Amino acid sequence: MRRRVTLLKNPSRERQLFQVRAIIALLLTLLLLLILLGRLFYLQRLQHDHYITLSTNNRVSVQPLAPTRGLIYDRNGVILAQNIPTYSLELVRERVEEMEWTLEEIGKLIQVEEDDLNRFRRELQRRRRFEAVPLRFRLDDKEVALIAVNLHRLPGVEINSSLTRHYPQGELTAHTVGYVGRINENELTSLDPTNYAATHYVGKIGVERSYEGLLHGEIGHQQVETNARGRVQRILERTPPRPGKNLYLNIDTALQRVAHQAFGEERGALVAIEPQSGAILSLVSVPGYDPNIFVNGVPLSTYEKLSTDRDQPLFNRALRGQYPPGSTIKPFIGLAGLELNQITTLDSVSCKGWFSLKNDDHRYRDWKKIGHGEIGLTRAIVESCDVFFYELSLKLGIDQISTFLAQFGFGAKTGSDLGGEASGLLPSREWKRRVRKEPWFPGETLITSIGQGFNLATPLQLGSATATLALRGRHMRPLVVREIEEPGSEQRTPLPPTLLAQLPVVDEGNWWRIERAMAKVVHDPNGTARGISHGLGYQMAGKTGTSQVFTLGQDAEYEAEELAKRLRDHALFIAFAPVDKPRIAVALIVENGGSGGAVAAPIARQVIDRYLQDNPVTEERKTDVAK
Amino acid sequence: MLLSDVSSSHGLFRRLHLDPPLLGGLLLLAAVGLVILFSAVSQDEAQLWRQVTRLAVSFGVMLLFAQIAPDTLLRWTHWIFAIGLIMLVAVLLFGDTGKGAQRWLRLGSIRFQPSELMKLAVPMMVAWYLAEKPLPPRLGHLAIATLIALVPTLLIARQPDLGTALLIATSGIFVLLFAGLQWRVIGSAALLAIPASWLLWTFGMHDYQRRRVLTFINPENDPLGAGYHIIQSKIAIGSGGTYGKGWLNGTQSHLEFLPERHTDFIFAVFGEEFGFMGIVLLLSLYLFIVLRGLYIATQAQDSFSRLLAGALSMTFLIYIFVNIGMVSGLLPVVGVPLPLISFGGSSMVTLMAGFGILMSIHTHRKLLKD
């Protein structure tokens, strides 16, 4: 009974039931919409700042802009380092239809090395689809043309140009200007990551390295809006990069060329300095190399060939070559004898071709077996008598010799702005005890006085010492950079000459006597460099030297290579001219050249001739010099 | 009053069996949708015109369904449901695959999604079944009604199309709720839901669906993968702020950080460009449409019409809630479009057919003495 009743439909009750349910549905509707509104209120009002930051970070990115590297000129405005456009072949993945086919086609047109292909494939993985990935760098004109005419059938292939460092003088200035190369991992840690964010090259050696801070310039930035795939939509803000400073060097390219050619096939180094300013007019190390091959990474085979070449073209002999100065040290020892009142020019010794110490039967030989006879200081310099200096050295003693020579910069880096130089070696009692753990022996004083034994000097040191001697004690810091130019301004700031020290002068006459003796080396019929006096239109002071190869320095690598095959002495020569108003000082070495007078001196003459001819004394210059 | 019955005063609307308030709300919504879509497709007019065409077709379908009297619909219901069920089975057996799921049935050159048909057929069938029975339903009737909704739901979940399955289940549940489902039954079902969801997680879900749920719980776990959608969409909405970045100025959408920006995630574009104020207005418009639907249900004259009208209105609400909930990071990502705004055809046609049915229910009332 009851069951039947419940089965009957009751329209009005059902209608009521529905009304209640409809109201519940209405409440549910309001509840759900309020939940949504609450959530959106939370996101849009309460968390707005957070999300607006995220949204900005999403779309805005900062791109670094690399500055243009400063240019390097010589003293006359000849360009030594420049930025030239080079062409690279690049592929954009999203526009390339068939990658393998395209690579094959390119391979038919131009040469693509296996190395290039491997690097390309690796980079392709990393880059975004719309970014250009380089396949080949430094296309030559012919390759550019070959690709250009085929571009229409190679979609996604592009030829792009970028600036690459180029050294038009090549080998001539390689050891001075140096070169830049791609930044390596070690350098990454030491360079300022902000300023180098967009830079691919850094100075590796030479001026390019020592003046990196000025040449590089300051990075610029642009804020760009990118889409989700990283493609740039527009530039929002731009701070342009500030290009690096241009440098004008003291180097005279023409002089550099003369020196290079004068060396011919010989190995060696030459440094020419303007004594008044310390300006390095020429710095030559031969053989040289082409710095341009290092800019974009030198192929391993080429590098191995260069670095294992027994002539060591990569070795900067002028800065890092350490040679016994040989007899070129004699004018300095002689000056020490005079200034320290141990001798006068009237004193003489008897040279019988050898010398020995008391209680010792070892004979210290003179280069002239029959001896020079009765000989004074002047002739001892002119004819390069060894016995005279043996005797003098005993009067001076090693302590006075060391101290006196140190004033000229021997045994220490010159502090040149070129950097990377070796310090040479000036032996002393203290040094020997400290390093060799041995006392100083008197015989070592003897050979020190003729520039042998422990004595080592770099050509730059020798040149700087010669310049100091020429200026009677004014010791200037050797400088390779002359002026610094703000790019585009034409305004050059000269690098001021730096006086390192004014040596104490006891008697100007002593200096004059040494100068006269050195002049006679060239101009006297008995002078060891008399061979270069023919037709000389000015007075030149000089001193020859030979240094024995088997005593050659500490550079074991160098030594092992050379010793077995090349036992001839090194030929050295130092000079300055004109004697009364010196405008150029030169020091040079010809490795295994034999005789300083016959081989080294003529090179110096050619360089000095050229310099004095190119730079005649004007009234203005005269007053300059006087100042 | 907005909700009052004004159709009687408009002869033309009455003859076309249209409900002016509902029609007005829908047209306004469609217009808002076109405005934001224009921005979301980056001002691609061709896309915009395709959507205009779809809208026109959908409104046509609505007009067509409005002409079918509820009585007629009632007589067709079991046939429609049967055909729908057969087609769902057919889809599982030899349907077309798209985006990793079998959803499409190809009849000649026409591709058809039977699950769309079921969005209407399930509430109709459940309402048809319960309308004959005394209400509130007895447990036995309830079981059968549940089965009617469950079978198509499971078939669609197998495709797998979680979003649609959810909507269809919801539409069935709403019919039951409107039919007066007892609170103790609702309570027990809620308790049962806990072990059931564990079973679903362990045995009933595909890996990608599990990933979606996990990603929903912590989107930052996978910021470039599955979490990317939610993170970017929250950034878009949040960065819109109170007043928005302005029409066509949304950076998240125009710079393509926001995926699916013209389809399922179009609400994020709206939130970014029109801000919280715009959202309040949009939700008000949706609220108006839902309320009008519920009002129509209360005015309906028979159980079938009432239950169907109520369920259709609330399903529409669930569309909105699920879509906005998922885009704003409240709910996991399930493929539910934002009604009448998201770019896309088939679900819009179904929705508008539903509104046609609502209009039909309202305009085919017989004058009764109260």
PDB file of C-alpha atoms in Angstrom, chain A residues 122-225:
ATOM      1  CA  ARG A 122      78.451  20.771 -32.127  1.00  0.00           C
ATOM      2  CA  GLU A 123      77.482  24.411 -32.250  1.00  0.00           C
ATOM      3  CA  LEU A 124      74.350  23.638 -34.238  1.00  0.00           C
ATOM      4  CA  GLN A 125      73.052  21.615 -31.284  1.00  0.00           C
ATOM      5  CA  ARG A 126      73.559  24.484 -28.896  1.00  0.00           C
ATOM      6  CA  ARG A 127      72.257  27.392 -30.901  1.00  0.00           C
ATOM      7  CA  ARG A 128      68.647  28.298 -31.443  1.00  0.00           C
ATOM      8  CA  ARG A 129      66.954  27.447 -34.710  1.00  0.00           C
ATOM      9  CA  PHE A 130      66.985  30.989 -36.044  1.00  0.00           C
ATOM     10  CA  GLU A 131      70.566  31.772 -35.107  1.00  0.00           C
ATOM     11  CA  ALA A 132      73.293  31.762 -37.704  1.00  0.00           C
ATOM     12  CA  VAL A 133      75.965  29.159 -37.010  1.00  0.00           C
ATOM     13  CA  PRO A 134      79.333  29.705 -38.692  1.00  0.00           C
ATOM     14  CA  LEU A 135      80.725  26.890 -40.835  1.00  0.00           C
ATOM     15  CA  ARG A 136      83.828  28.524 -42.258  1.00  0.00           C
ATOM     16  CA  PHE A 137      85.750  31.642 -41.255  1.00  0.00           C
ATOM     17  CA  ARG A 138      87.964  33.916 -43.338  1.00  0.00           C
ATOM     18  CA  LEU A 139      86.616  33.231 -46.779  1.00  0.00           C
ATOM     19  CA  ASP A 140      88.788  34.673 -49.495  1.00  0.00           C
ATOM     20  CA  ASP A 141      87.345  36.761 -52.317  1.00  0.00           C
ATOM     21  CA  LYS A 142      87.073  33.803 -54.635  1.00  0.00           C
ATOM     22  CA  GLU A 143      85.211  31.708 -52.075  1.00  0.00           C
ATOM     23  CA  VAL A 144      82.839  34.575 -51.310  1.00  0.00           C
ATOM     24  CA  ALA A 145      82.100  34.889 -55.018  1.00  0.00           C
ATOM     25  CA  LEU A 146      81.576  31.137 -55.452  1.00  0.00           C
ATOM     26  CA  ILE A 147      79.078  31.006 -52.609  1.00  0.00           C
ATOM     27  CA  ALA A 148      77.401  34.260 -53.595  1.00  0.00           C
ATOM     28  CA  VAL A 149      76.429  33.045 -57.062  1.00  0.00           C
ATOM     29  CA  ASN A 150      74.992  29.853 -55.562  1.00  0.00           C
ATOM     30  CA  LEU A 151      73.097  31.457 -52.685  1.00  0.00           C
ATOM     31  CA  HIS A 152      69.789  31.314 -54.559  1.00  0.00           C
ATOM     32  CA  ARG A 153      69.759  27.515 -54.495  1.00  0.00           C
ATOM     33  CA  LEU A 154      71.082  27.205 -50.941  1.00  0.00           C
ATOM     34  CA  PRO A 155      68.380  28.599 -48.664  1.00  0.00           C
ATOM     35  CA  GLY A 156      69.527  29.360 -45.134  1.00  0.00           C
ATOM     36  CA  VAL A 157      73.136  29.918 -46.200  1.00  0.00           C
ATOM     37  CA  GLU A 158      74.543  33.355 -45.458  1.00  0.00           C
ATOM     38  CA  ILE A 159      77.799  35.192 -45.895  1.00  0.00           C
ATOM     39  CA  ASN A 160      78.372  37.475 -42.940  1.00  0.00           C
ATOM     40  CA  SER A 161      81.157  39.915 -42.354  1.00  0.00           C
ATOM     41  CA  SER A 162      82.766  40.677 -39.030  1.00  0.00           C
ATOM     42  CA  LEU A 163      85.799  42.622 -37.914  1.00  0.00           C
ATOM     43  CA  THR A 164      89.019  40.684 -37.519  1.00  0.00           C
ATOM     44  CA  ARG A 165      92.365  41.936 -36.306  1.00  0.00           C
ATOM     45  CA  HIS A 166      94.926  42.269 -39.059  1.00  0.00           C
ATOM     46  CA  TYR A 167      98.597  43.162 -38.956  1.00  0.00           C
ATOM     47  CA  PRO A 168      99.563  44.582 -42.347  1.00  0.00           C
ATOM     48  CA  GLN A 169     103.281  44.701 -41.499  1.00  0.00           C
ATOM     49  CA  GLY A 170     103.203  41.016 -40.657  1.00  0.00           C
ATOM     50  CA  GLU A 171     106.532  39.610 -39.514  1.00  0.00           C
ATOM     51  CA  LEU A 172     108.132  43.071 -39.372  1.00  0.00           C
ATOM     52  CA  THR A 173     106.333  44.161 -36.220  1.00  0.00           C
ATOM     53  CA  ALA A 174     105.259  40.779 -34.847  1.00  0.00           C
ATOM     54  CA  HIS A 175     107.609  40.868 -31.861  1.00  0.00           C
ATOM     55  CA  THR A 176     106.613  44.411 -30.917  1.00  0.00           C
ATOM     56  CA  VAL A 177     102.917  44.719 -31.646  1.00  0.00           C
ATOM     57  CA  GLY A 178     102.206  41.088 -30.807  1.00  0.00           C
ATOM     58  CA  TYR A 179      98.828  39.695 -31.658  1.00  0.00           C
ATOM     59  CA  VAL A 180      95.364  38.983 -30.343  1.00  0.00           C
ATOM     60  CA  GLY A 181      93.773  35.564 -30.220  1.00  0.00           C
ATOM     61  CA  ARG A 182      90.549  33.971 -29.140  1.00  0.00           C
ATOM     62  CA  ILE A 183      90.036  34.148 -25.387  1.00  0.00           C
ATOM     63  CA  ASN A 184      90.965  30.849 -23.770  1.00  0.00           C
ATOM     64  CA  GLU A 185      89.688  29.335 -20.545  1.00  0.00           C
ATOM     65  CA  ASN A 186      92.537  30.599 -18.388  1.00  0.00           C
ATOM     66  CA  GLU A 187      92.010  34.119 -19.601  1.00  0.00           C
ATOM     67  CA  LEU A 188      88.282  33.847 -18.986  1.00  0.00           C
ATOM     68  CA  THR A 189      88.913  33.604 -15.275  1.00  0.00           C
ATOM     69  CA  SER A 190      91.203  36.623 -15.132  1.00  0.00           C
ATOM     70  CA  LEU A 191      89.307  38.982 -17.465  1.00  0.00           C
ATOM     71  CA  ASP A 192      86.480  41.157 -16.216  1.00  0.00           C
ATOM     72  CA  PRO A 193      83.463  39.072 -17.227  1.00  0.00           C
ATOM     73  CA  THR A 194      81.237  42.129 -17.571  1.00  0.00           C
ATOM     74  CA  ASN A 195      83.469  44.145 -19.842  1.00  0.00           C
ATOM     75  CA  TYR A 196      84.430  41.119 -21.949  1.00  0.00           C
ATOM     76  CA  ALA A 197      80.942  39.655 -22.235  1.00  0.00           C
ATOM     77  CA  ALA A 198      80.814  40.257 -25.985  1.00  0.00           C
ATOM     78  CA  THR A 199      84.516  40.116 -26.756  1.00  0.00           C
ATOM     79  CA  HIS A 200      86.054  37.146 -28.532  1.00  0.00           C
ATOM     80  CA  TYR A 201      89.655  38.320 -28.784  1.00  0.00           C
ATOM     81  CA  VAL A 202      92.226  39.385 -26.256  1.00  0.00           C
ATOM     82  CA  GLY A 203      95.815  40.578 -26.617  1.00  0.00           C
ATOM     83  CA  LYS A 204      98.112  37.604 -26.180  1.00  0.00           C
ATOM     84  CA  ILE A 205     101.550  39.128 -26.445  1.00  0.00           C
ATOM     85  CA  GLY A 206     103.369  42.373 -27.210  1.00  0.00           C
ATOM     86  CA  VAL A 207     101.650  45.765 -27.179  1.00  0.00           C
ATOM     87  CA  GLU A 208      98.348  44.002 -27.820  1.00  0.00           C
ATOM     88  CA  ARG A 209      98.746  42.343 -24.441  1.00  0.00           C
ATOM     89  CA  SER A 210     100.425  45.034 -22.365  1.00  0.00           C
ATOM     90  CA  TYR A 211      97.970  47.716 -23.541  1.00  0.00           C
ATOM     91  CA  GLU A 212      94.921  45.421 -23.516  1.00  0.00           C
ATOM     92  CA  GLY A 213      93.136  47.691 -21.045  1.00  0.00           C
ATOM     93  CA  LEU A 214      93.323  50.711 -23.344  1.00  0.00           C
ATOM     94  CA  LEU A 215      92.865  48.906 -26.649  1.00  0.00           C
ATOM     95  CA  HIS A 216      89.805  46.929 -25.637  1.00  0.00           C
ATOM     96  CA  GLY A 217      87.381  49.755 -24.922  1.00  0.00           C
ATOM     97  CA  GLU A 218      84.200  49.552 -22.907  1.00  0.00           C
ATOM     98  CA  ILE A 219      81.334  47.253 -23.535  1.00  0.00           C
ATOM     99  CA  GLY A 220      77.938  48.578 -24.559  1.00  0.00           C
ATOM    100  CA  HIS A 221      74.537  47.072 -23.902  1.00  0.00           C
ATOM    101  CA  GLN A 222      71.204  46.877 -25.507  1.00  0.00           C
ATOM    102  CA  GLN A 223      67.990  45.883 -23.871  1.00  0.00           C
ATOM    103  CA  VAL A 224      65.937  43.896 -26.268  1.00  0.00           C
ATOM    104  CA  GLU A 225      62.514  42.421 -26.185  1.00  0.00           C
TER     105      GLU A 225
END
